XYZ file of C-alpha atoms in Angstrom:
526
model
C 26.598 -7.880 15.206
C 26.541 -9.092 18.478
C 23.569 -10.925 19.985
C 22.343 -10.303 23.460
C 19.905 -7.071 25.419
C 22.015 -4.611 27.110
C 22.269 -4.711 30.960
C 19.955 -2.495 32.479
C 16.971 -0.410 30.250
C 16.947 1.812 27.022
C 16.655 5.471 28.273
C 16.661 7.079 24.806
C 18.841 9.549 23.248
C 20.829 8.751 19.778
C 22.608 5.778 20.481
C 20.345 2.094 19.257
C 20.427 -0.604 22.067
C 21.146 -4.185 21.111
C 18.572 -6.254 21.382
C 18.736 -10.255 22.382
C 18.932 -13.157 19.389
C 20.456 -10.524 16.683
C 18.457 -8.932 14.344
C 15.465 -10.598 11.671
C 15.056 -14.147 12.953
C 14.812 -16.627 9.691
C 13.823 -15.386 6.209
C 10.391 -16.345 6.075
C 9.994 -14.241 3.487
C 11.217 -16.354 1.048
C 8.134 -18.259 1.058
C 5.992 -15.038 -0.285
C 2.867 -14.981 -2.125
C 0.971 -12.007 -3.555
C -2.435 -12.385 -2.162
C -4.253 -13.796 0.999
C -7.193 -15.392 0.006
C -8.496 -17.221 2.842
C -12.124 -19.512 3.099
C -14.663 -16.749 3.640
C -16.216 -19.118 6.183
C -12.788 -19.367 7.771
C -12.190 -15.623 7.916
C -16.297 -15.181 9.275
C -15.138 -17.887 12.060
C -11.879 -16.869 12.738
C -10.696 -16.330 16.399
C -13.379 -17.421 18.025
C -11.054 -19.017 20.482
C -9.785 -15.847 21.506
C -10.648 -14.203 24.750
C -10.910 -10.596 24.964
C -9.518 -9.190 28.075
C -10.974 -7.020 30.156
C -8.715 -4.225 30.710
C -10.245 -2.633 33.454
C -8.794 -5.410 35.369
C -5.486 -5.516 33.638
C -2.553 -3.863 35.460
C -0.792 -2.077 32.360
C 2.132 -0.653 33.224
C 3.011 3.103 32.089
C 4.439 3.596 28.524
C 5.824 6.469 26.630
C 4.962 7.855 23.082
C 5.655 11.468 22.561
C 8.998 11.606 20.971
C 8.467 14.811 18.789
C 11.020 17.830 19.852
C 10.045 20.331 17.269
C 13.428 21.587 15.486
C 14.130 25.385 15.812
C 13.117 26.265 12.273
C 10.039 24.598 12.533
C 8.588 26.466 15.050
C 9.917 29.453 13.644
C 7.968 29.181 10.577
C 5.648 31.389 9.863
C 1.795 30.591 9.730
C 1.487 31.855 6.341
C 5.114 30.062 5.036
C 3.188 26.452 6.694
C 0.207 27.315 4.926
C 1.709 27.890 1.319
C 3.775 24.656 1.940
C 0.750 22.374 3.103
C -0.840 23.934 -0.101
C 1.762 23.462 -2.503
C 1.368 19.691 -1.729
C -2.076 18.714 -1.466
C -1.849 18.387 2.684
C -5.189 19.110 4.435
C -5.583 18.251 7.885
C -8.437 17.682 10.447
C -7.874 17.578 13.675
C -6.394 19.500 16.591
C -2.831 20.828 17.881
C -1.351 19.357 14.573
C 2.517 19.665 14.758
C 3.838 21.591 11.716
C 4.970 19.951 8.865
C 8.827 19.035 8.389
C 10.656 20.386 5.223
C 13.706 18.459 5.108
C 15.207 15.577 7.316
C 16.926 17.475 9.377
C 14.410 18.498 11.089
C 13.147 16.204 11.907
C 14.973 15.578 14.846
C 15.241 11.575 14.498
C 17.938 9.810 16.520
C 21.517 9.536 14.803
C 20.752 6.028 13.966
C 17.731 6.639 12.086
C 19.621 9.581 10.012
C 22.057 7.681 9.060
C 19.594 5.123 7.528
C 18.768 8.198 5.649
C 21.476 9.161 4.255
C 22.337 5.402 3.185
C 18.833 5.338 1.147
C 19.926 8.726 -0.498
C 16.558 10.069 -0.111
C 16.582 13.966 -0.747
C 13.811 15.293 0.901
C 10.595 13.882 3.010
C 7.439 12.754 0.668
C 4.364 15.104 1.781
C 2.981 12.285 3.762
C 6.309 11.754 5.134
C 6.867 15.704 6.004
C 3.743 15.943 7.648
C 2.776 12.327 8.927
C 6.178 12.444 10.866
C 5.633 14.961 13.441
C 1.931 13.704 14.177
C 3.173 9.897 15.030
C 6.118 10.993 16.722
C 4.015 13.253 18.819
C 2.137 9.493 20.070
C -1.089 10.842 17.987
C -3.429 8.664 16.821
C -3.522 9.097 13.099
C -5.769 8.196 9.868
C -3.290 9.116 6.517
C -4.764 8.800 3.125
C -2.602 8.492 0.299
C -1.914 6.991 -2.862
C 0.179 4.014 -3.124
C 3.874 4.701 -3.654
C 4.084 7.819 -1.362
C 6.327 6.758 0.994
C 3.803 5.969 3.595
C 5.968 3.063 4.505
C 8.811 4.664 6.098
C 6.463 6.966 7.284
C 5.284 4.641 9.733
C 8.200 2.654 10.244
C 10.846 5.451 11.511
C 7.943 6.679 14.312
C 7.547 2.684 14.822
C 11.581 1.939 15.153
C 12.031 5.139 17.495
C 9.107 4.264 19.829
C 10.393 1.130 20.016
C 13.862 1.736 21.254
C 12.199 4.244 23.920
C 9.925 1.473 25.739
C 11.617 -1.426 28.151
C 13.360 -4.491 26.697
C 11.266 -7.551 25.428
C 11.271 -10.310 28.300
C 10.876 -13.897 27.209
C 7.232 -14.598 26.479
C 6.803 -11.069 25.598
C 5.322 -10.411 21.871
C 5.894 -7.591 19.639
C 6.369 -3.759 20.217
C 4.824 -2.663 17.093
C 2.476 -5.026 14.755
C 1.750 -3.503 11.158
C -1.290 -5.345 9.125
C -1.090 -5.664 5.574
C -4.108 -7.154 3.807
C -1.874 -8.899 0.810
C 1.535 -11.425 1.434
C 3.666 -9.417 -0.982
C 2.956 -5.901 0.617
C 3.814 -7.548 3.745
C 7.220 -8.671 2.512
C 7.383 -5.218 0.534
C 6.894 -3.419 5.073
C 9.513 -5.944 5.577
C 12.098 -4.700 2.913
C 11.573 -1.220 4.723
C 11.595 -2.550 8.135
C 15.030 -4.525 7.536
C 16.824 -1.527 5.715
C 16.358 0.437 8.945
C 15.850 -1.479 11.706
C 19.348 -3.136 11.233
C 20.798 -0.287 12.346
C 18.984 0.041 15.386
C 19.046 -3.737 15.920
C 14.646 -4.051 16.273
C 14.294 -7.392 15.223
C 10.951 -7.632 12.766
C 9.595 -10.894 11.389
C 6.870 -11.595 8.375
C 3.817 -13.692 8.760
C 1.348 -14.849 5.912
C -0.714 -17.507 5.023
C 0.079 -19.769 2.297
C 3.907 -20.276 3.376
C 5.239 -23.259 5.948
C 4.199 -21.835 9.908
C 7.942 -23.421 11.238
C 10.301 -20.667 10.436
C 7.693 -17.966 11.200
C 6.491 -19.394 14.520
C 10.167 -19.767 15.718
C 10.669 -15.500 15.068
C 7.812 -15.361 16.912
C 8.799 -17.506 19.826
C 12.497 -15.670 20.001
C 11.244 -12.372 20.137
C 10.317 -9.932 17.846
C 10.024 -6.049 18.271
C 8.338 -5.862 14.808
C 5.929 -8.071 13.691
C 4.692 -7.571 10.383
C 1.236 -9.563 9.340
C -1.558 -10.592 7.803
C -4.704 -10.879 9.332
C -5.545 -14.666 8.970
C -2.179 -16.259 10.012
C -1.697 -13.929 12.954
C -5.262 -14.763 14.664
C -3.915 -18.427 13.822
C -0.343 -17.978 16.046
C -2.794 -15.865 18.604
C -5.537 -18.922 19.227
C -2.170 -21.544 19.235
C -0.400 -18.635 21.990
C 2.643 -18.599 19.864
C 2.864 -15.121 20.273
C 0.693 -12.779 22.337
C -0.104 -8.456 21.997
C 0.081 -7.874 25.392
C 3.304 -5.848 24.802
C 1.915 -4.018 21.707
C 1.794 -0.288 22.171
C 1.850 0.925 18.265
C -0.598 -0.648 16.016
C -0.249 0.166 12.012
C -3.082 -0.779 9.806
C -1.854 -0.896 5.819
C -4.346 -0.428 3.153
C -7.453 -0.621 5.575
C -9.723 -0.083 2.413
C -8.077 -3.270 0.808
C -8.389 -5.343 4.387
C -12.252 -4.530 4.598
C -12.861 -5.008 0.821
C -11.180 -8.503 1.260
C -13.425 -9.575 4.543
C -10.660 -9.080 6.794
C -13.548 -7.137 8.985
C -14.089 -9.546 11.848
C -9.943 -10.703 12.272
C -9.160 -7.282 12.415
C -11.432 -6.784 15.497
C -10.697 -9.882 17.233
C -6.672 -8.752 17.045
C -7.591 -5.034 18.234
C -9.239 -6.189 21.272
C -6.367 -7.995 22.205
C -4.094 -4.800 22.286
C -4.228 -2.770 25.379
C -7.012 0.304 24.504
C -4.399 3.018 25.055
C -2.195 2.389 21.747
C -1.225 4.252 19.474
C -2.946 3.282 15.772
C -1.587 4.889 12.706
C -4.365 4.042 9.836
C -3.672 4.158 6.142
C -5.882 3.633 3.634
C -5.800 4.764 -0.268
C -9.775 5.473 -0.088
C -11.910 6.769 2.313
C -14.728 4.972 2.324
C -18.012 4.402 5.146
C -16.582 1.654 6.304
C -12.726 2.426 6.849
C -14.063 5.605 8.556
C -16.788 3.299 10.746
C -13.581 2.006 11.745
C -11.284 4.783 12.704
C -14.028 6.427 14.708
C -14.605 3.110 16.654
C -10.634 2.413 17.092
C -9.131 5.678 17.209
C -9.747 7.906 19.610
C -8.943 11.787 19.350
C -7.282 11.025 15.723
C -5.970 13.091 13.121
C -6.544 12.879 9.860
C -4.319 13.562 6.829
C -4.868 13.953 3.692
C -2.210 14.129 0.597
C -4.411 15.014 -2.280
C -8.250 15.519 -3.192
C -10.742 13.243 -1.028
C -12.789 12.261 -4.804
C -11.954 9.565 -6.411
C -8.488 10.343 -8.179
C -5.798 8.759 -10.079
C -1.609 9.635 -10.085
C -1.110 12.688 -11.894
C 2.103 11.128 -13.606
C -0.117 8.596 -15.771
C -1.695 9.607 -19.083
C -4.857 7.430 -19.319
C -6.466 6.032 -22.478
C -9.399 4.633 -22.667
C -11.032 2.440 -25.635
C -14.960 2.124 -25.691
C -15.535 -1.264 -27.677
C -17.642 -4.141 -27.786
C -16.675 -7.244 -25.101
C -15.822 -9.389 -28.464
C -13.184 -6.754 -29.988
C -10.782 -6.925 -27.322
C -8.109 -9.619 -28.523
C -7.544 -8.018 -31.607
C -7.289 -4.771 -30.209
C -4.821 -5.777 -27.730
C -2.762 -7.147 -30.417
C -2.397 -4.390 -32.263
C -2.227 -2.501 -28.987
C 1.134 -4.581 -27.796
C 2.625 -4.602 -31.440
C 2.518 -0.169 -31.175
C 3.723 -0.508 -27.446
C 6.334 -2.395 -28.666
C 7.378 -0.149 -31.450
C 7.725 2.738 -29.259
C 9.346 0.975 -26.339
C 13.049 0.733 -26.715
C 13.614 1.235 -22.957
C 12.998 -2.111 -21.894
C 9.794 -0.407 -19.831
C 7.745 -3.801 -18.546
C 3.550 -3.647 -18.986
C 0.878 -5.392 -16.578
C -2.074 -6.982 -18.370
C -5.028 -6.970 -16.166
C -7.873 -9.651 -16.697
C -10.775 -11.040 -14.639
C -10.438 -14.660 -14.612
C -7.370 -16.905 -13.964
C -8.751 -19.144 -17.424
C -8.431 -15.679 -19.113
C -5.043 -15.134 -17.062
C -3.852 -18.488 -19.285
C -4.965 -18.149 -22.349
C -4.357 -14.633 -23.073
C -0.385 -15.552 -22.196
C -0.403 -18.334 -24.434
C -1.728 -16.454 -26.609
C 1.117 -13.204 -26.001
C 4.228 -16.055 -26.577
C 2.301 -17.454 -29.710
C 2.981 -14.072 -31.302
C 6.619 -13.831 -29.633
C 6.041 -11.548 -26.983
C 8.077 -12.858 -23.766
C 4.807 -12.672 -21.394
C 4.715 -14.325 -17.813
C 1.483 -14.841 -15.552
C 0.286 -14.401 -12.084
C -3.089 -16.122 -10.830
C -4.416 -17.530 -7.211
C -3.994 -20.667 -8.242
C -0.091 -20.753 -8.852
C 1.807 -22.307 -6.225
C 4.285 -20.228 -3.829
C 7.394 -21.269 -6.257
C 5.828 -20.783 -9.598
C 4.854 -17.037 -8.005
C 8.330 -16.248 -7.021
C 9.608 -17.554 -10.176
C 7.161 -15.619 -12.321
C 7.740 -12.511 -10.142
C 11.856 -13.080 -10.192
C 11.268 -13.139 -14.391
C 9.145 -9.931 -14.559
C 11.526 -7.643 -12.307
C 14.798 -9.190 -14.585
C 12.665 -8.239 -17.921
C 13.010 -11.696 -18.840
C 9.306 -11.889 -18.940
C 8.427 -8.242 -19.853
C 4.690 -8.348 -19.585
C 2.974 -9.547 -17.222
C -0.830 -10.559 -17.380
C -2.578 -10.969 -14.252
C -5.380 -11.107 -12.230
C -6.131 -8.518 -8.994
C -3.298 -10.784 -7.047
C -1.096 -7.832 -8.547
C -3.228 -4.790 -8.510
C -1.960 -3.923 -4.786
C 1.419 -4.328 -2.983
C 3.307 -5.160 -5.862
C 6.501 -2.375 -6.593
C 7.887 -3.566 -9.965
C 10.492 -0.750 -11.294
C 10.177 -0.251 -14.675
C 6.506 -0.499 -15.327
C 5.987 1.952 -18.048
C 2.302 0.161 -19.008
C -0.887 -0.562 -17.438
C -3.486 -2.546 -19.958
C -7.228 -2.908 -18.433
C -8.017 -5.897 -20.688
C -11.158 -6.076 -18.446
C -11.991 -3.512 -16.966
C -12.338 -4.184 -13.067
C -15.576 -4.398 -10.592
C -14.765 -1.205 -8.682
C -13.225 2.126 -9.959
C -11.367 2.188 -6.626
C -9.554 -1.050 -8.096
C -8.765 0.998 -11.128
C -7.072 3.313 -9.782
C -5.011 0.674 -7.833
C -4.492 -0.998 -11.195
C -3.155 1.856 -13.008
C -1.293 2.814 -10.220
C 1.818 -0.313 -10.437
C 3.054 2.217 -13.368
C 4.147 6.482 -12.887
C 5.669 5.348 -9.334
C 8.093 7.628 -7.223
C 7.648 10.738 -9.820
C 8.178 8.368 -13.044
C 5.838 8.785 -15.567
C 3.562 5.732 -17.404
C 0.392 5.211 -19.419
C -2.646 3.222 -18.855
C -5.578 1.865 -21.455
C -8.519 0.461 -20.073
C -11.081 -1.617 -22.830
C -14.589 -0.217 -21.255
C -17.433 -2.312 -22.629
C -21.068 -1.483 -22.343
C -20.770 -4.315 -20.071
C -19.238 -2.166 -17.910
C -21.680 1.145 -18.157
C -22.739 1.656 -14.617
C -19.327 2.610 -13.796
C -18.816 4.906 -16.571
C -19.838 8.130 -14.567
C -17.391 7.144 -12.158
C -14.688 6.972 -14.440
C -15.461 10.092 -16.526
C -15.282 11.902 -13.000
C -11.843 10.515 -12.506
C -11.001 11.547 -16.139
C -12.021 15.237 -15.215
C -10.382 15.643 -12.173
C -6.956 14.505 -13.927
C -7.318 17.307 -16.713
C -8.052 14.278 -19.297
C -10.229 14.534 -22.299
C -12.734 12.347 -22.235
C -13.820 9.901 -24.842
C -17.826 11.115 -26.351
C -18.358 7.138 -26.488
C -17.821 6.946 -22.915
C -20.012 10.302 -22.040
C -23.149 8.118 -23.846
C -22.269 5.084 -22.093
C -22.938 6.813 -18.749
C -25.645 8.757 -19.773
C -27.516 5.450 -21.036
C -26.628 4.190 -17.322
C -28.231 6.265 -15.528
C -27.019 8.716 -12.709
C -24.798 6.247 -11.006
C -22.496 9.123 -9.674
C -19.402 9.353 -8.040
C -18.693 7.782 -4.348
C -16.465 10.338 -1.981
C -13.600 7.772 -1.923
C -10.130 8.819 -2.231
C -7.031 7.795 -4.545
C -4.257 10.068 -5.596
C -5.156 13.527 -6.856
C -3.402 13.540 -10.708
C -2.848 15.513 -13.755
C -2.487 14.180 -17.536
C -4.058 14.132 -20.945
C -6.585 11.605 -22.098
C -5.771 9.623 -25.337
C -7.907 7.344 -27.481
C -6.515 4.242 -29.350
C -8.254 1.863 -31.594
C -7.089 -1.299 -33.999
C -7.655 0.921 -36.746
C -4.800 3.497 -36.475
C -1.505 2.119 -38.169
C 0.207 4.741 -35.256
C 1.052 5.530 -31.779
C 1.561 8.777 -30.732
C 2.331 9.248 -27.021
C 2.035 13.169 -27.637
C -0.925 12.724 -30.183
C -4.819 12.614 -29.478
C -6.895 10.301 -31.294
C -9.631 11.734 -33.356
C -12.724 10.197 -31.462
C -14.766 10.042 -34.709
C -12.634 7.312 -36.404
């Protein structure tokens, strides 16, 4: 691949243009952690050395962002045939002159280059988010998608990103990135990156990482080459903006990842000090798994004229593809029922399928993994306290099923794509049901199927309404011990937040049954 820009500017069409210094820079993600934990003071404080422009006196030159050509047999549809379609999966839409939805790649009308990244992926067909999502970012629309986790909202950002890319002028030296994409976590960062590198290649867009936690060198030096990508998180981007490493006056298409998890991490105040340093008429694509007042306070302030999709019901939801159990108990019954829990998992598991243990505490984190290998289970463990390496190892172990279960804290309930994951435990059952969802969702990815079992303690009874709501809406039975929990709460009720509309049967499990039965139902009584 040769290094180097073309003479003269990109004018389009379906050839890629080279771009100077090759493609990717150094591989800073190598360095990768899972979460991004900053100081709270340091995120309240953060870039207060930055100076917002003032664009009315800014001289910004003329950029372009519609790309869409609709392809003949999309615009021949038929109202009613778009309608059935949008129905059959889950889109709704708000908004207006909303594009119809694609069917299959080919229509698409992406550049050769980005078809034949396609066809090297062997994807079939477009993801509902994907089908639908394309047309409205290559059409330069402002956009809010919500979708579950593992929907392919990835690419569906990243093919609009690499084509609006290769239609604006050339990066000059000095100039920063094309297209930034925030991520609140380090490993879905790397995760954009895996994406970003499998098709930008072959369009030679250069991307780089950024994260905290991992040496600045190698990702300052992408930064000061050139990159048309730049994929970050919050903290150690407003760091390289108050040094001037890298600047957003260039930056025309802005991708916020998981906006729910950025906000629910304090990432409020960064994200706003980066916005304002991105000329007002960009293009924002906004993705979020939940809907909540805040992600929306932000859209409406951000995004101007946007649409929103949906994929799914806007209630609190969970994947269809997982079949939940839950286990009412007391707090102190919860070793021994996991136990006996791992020993039937383990009797029906001849696949090799890999199970996430979810716990509160990284002291918890430790012991419960000692505890795992004391009884011969190969268990590995994943805290904020584990340095880069041990993380990478841990993670390297877990995806070879040399460690096949892995207990953790909430470092792993987001951004982590583990194949394989046929098991989600809830040892404690987290602060938020939105986290639950997020939990359960690292198994029944890309159409696969999994199970989770949550141990719900009275402990945890103010969230029991919001659980038995998410129980109903996936066609799950739910446990009478958990319908007197919530009752005893009070009417704590469901929030309108939004996770991945699902189908599935609810299960009970207890210490005292000598079987599992996948197919079987628990008698609740026992």
């Amino acid at each position: 691949m040769s290094n180097g820009y073309h003479n003269g500017n990109y004018r389009g069409g379906n050839k890629a243009p080279r771009r100077m210094g090759g493609y990717g820079g150094s591989n800073s993600t190598s360095n990768g952690h899972f979460g991004n934990r900053n100081n709270q003071n340091s995120k309240s404080s953060a870039g207060t050395n930055l100076r917002k422009p003032n664009w009315n006196f800014e001289s910004l030159k003329p950029f372009k962002k519609d790309f869409y050509v609709p392809h003949n047999n999309v615009q021949g549809r038929h109202p009613r045939e778009v309608d059935i379609f949008r129905q059959e999966n889950q889109i709704t839409l708000k908004g207006e002159k909303v594009p119809n939805p694609i069917q299959h790649f080919e229509e698409g009308n992406f550049p050769d280059y980005v078809m034949e990244g396609i066809r090297k992926q062997g994807f079939n067909e477009p993801t509902a988010i994907q089908a639908q999502g394309w047309p409205i970012a290559m059409s330069g629309q402002n956009m809010v998608g919500i979708a579950q986790t593992g929907s392919g909202k990835t690419l569906g950002y990243i093919l609009p990103a690499i084509v609006h890319i290769n239609s604006q002028q050339p990066l000059n030296r000095g100039d920063g990135p094309i297209a930034l994409i925030l991520a609140p976590t380090r490993e879905l960062a790397q995760q954009i990156q895996t994406v970003a590198n499998d098709f930008g290649s072959l369009s030679y867009v250069r991307n780089t990482c950024i994260f905290g936690g991992a040496p600045k060198g190698s990702q300052a030096r992408d930064l000061e080459r050139g990159v048309e990508i730049c994929i970050a998180t919050p903290g150690r981007l407003i760091d390289f903006l108050e040094r001037g490493t890298t600047n957003l006056r260039r930056c025309t298409y802005l991708v916020l990842d998981e906006a729910d998890r950025m906000l629910d991490m304090g990432f409020e105040p960064q994200i706003r000090k980066i916005i304002e340093q991105i000329r007002p008429d960009r293009q924002v694509l906004m993705w979020s798994a939940t809907w909540p007042k805040e992600v929306r306070n932000l859209a409406e302030e951000y995004l101007t004229n946007y649409t929103q999709l949906n994929i799914g019901s806007l209630t609190l939801a969970a994947n269809h593809n997982i079949l939940q159990i839950v286990d009412v108990c007391q707090e102190h019954e919860k070793e021994s029922k996991l136990g006996n829990l791992l020993q039937e998992i383990g009797n029906v598991n001849e696949d090799g399928g890999k199970t996430i243990i979810f716990v509160e505490t990284k002291k918890k984190v430790e012991n419960i993994t000692r505890n795992i290998r004391r009884y011969g289970w190969p268990a590995v463990c994943m805290h904020g306290d584990k340095s880069q390496q041990e993380r990478d190892h841990v993670l390297r172990e877990f995806r070879n099923n040399k460690g096949s279960i892995l207990v953790a804290t909430d470092v792993a309930a987001r951004g982590l794509d583990v194949d394989d994951v046929k098991y989600v435990i809830n040892f404690d059952y987290p602060s938020s049901s939105e986290d639950y969802i997020h939990r359960i969702g690292r198994t029944g990815r890309s159409n696969c199927t999994g199970t989770s079992y949550a141990f719900f303690t009275p402990q945890n009874g103010r969230q029991a309404k919001d659980l038995i709501n998410v129980l109903k809406e996936a066609n799950q039975v739910v446990n009478p011990k958990l319908s007197e929990l919530a009752d005893r709460s009070g009417n704590y009720g469901s929030r309108n937040r939004w996770g991945y509309s699902s189908r599935g049967r609810e299960n009970m499990f207890s210490a005292k049954h000598k079987r599992f039965d996948m197919g079987r139902s628990f008698d609740y009584s026992s």
